[in-house]
């Protein structure tokens, strides 16, 4: 039996060698190897996709689904540490996110110092773009990019070497901020805004660095954007750049000469259609005066750095820097009295917007009085809903400008 087996094995080897010895046989073996490699790659991609889906399902099973008008449901879920899925009256998902159990000034947010600019230059959440299309308000340059629907939001997905420009209405000022959400993997995402391309900012799954004028600062994230979305925030003041991933400052770069122009170049550098990099909710804001200087000069100042949970008056922890600046201003000027005004855009029901704006103004007053001991008699509140727009509600920039808390000197 062993002898017969050896003969069969030897015969197979001879046949294989004979096949390889001929050009046709070698070609056939090469084709089979290529097919096998392709199959293995496809299996790996499929396995990674399945693992990602499983992780998403695990999170979804623990999530709480709340109507956008049900503030009590949202607050209860957040206090329990559950992810929240927010739906409209028809049951469509309009918001989501991990529970924000922390309040302003707590945990890592206590040292969070990012304050967005006070004037809107560009905003795009891709809500007006069709799934499968490239966003109309961006300038396509190269690559394979399209709008996709994921977790109830629109994202720009890049399957490889995607490059685009963000055209701005003016040259970037001395102080400005950039914000966006990012998730996925690939080569480092690149951003630059100099007139002659001087200086580049690089962002990958867990770190960031920059190169400009012989300087190359580096920093790491405490989150991994390959596994879950993170909010990237960039603050530029002259040649000084700070970058934040969620609540953590990841890059602190002085003397970074990256120039200025009226456009921002972005290279997304996703891996593939199966493993893309995606970004969402782009915001570019111009910086300005301190709150006190603006209040003295104009009698009122609009803030863009106070955030609330969707459909709620619950202050989000990333509001910390702006709230602290208001508190410091009131402590430094004990005779100053202000009215806190809440404003919304025109999305939704006007009466609901009015009530929500009143509650949000009251929430800011309560924070200042409770957290910092500011005399409540120095603080008045009023909500205006969508009745006093400062921007065009038909444009993303206008709606962003209209969603604000204003301080008025009394």
mmCIF file of N, CA and C in Angstrom, residues 17 49 51 128 152 160 165 245 299 344 348 405:
data_model
loop_
_atom_site.group_PDB
_atom_site.id
_atom_site.type_symbol
_atom_site.label_atom_id
_atom_site.label_comp_id
_atom_site.label_asym_id
_atom_site.label_seq_id
_atom_site.Cartn_x
_atom_site.Cartn_y
_atom_site.Cartn_z
ATOM 1 N N UNK A 17 5.709 18.804 -12.809
ATOM 2 C CA UNK A 17 6.962 19.314 -13.350
ATOM 3 C C UNK A 17 6.910 19.402 -14.859
ATOM 4 N N UNK A 49 -14.644 43.423 7.024
ATOM 5 C CA UNK A 49 -15.949 44.084 6.929
ATOM 6 C C UNK A 49 -16.938 43.474 7.910
ATOM 7 N N UNK A 51 -16.252 41.912 10.683
ATOM 8 C CA UNK A 51 -15.870 42.290 12.047
ATOM 9 C C UNK A 51 -16.340 43.700 12.379
ATOM 10 N N UNK A 128 -27.299 68.147 1.535
ATOM 11 C CA UNK A 128 -27.974 68.496 0.283
ATOM 12 C C UNK A 128 -27.397 67.775 -0.924
ATOM 13 N N UNK A 152 -26.772 57.435 10.218
ATOM 14 C CA UNK A 152 -27.744 58.513 10.181
ATOM 15 C C UNK A 152 -27.225 59.839 9.677
ATOM 16 N N UNK A 160 -9.475 55.896 -2.342
ATOM 17 C CA UNK A 160 -8.060 55.914 -2.667
ATOM 18 C C UNK A 160 -7.619 57.205 -3.326
ATOM 19 N N UNK A 165 -10.461 70.602 -3.066
ATOM 20 C CA UNK A 165 -10.232 71.935 -2.517
ATOM 21 C C UNK A 165 -11.510 72.435 -1.844
ATOM 22 N N UNK A 245 -8.081 65.917 19.108
ATOM 23 C CA UNK A 245 -8.883 64.758 18.716
ATOM 24 C C UNK A 245 -9.865 64.512 19.854
ATOM 25 N N UNK A 299 -21.605 96.125 22.034
ATOM 26 C CA UNK A 299 -22.752 95.974 22.916
ATOM 27 C C UNK A 299 -23.341 94.579 22.928
ATOM 28 N N UNK A 344 -31.978 79.936 17.206
ATOM 29 C CA UNK A 344 -31.903 78.710 16.403
ATOM 30 C C UNK A 344 -31.982 79.069 14.924
ATOM 31 N N UNK A 348 -37.241 72.865 11.575
ATOM 32 C CA UNK A 348 -38.163 72.389 12.600
ATOM 33 C C UNK A 348 -39.319 73.343 12.844
ATOM 34 N N UNK A 405 -25.593 81.422 20.688
ATOM 35 C CA UNK A 405 -25.951 82.075 21.950
ATOM 36 C C UNK A 405 -25.316 83.455 21.909
#
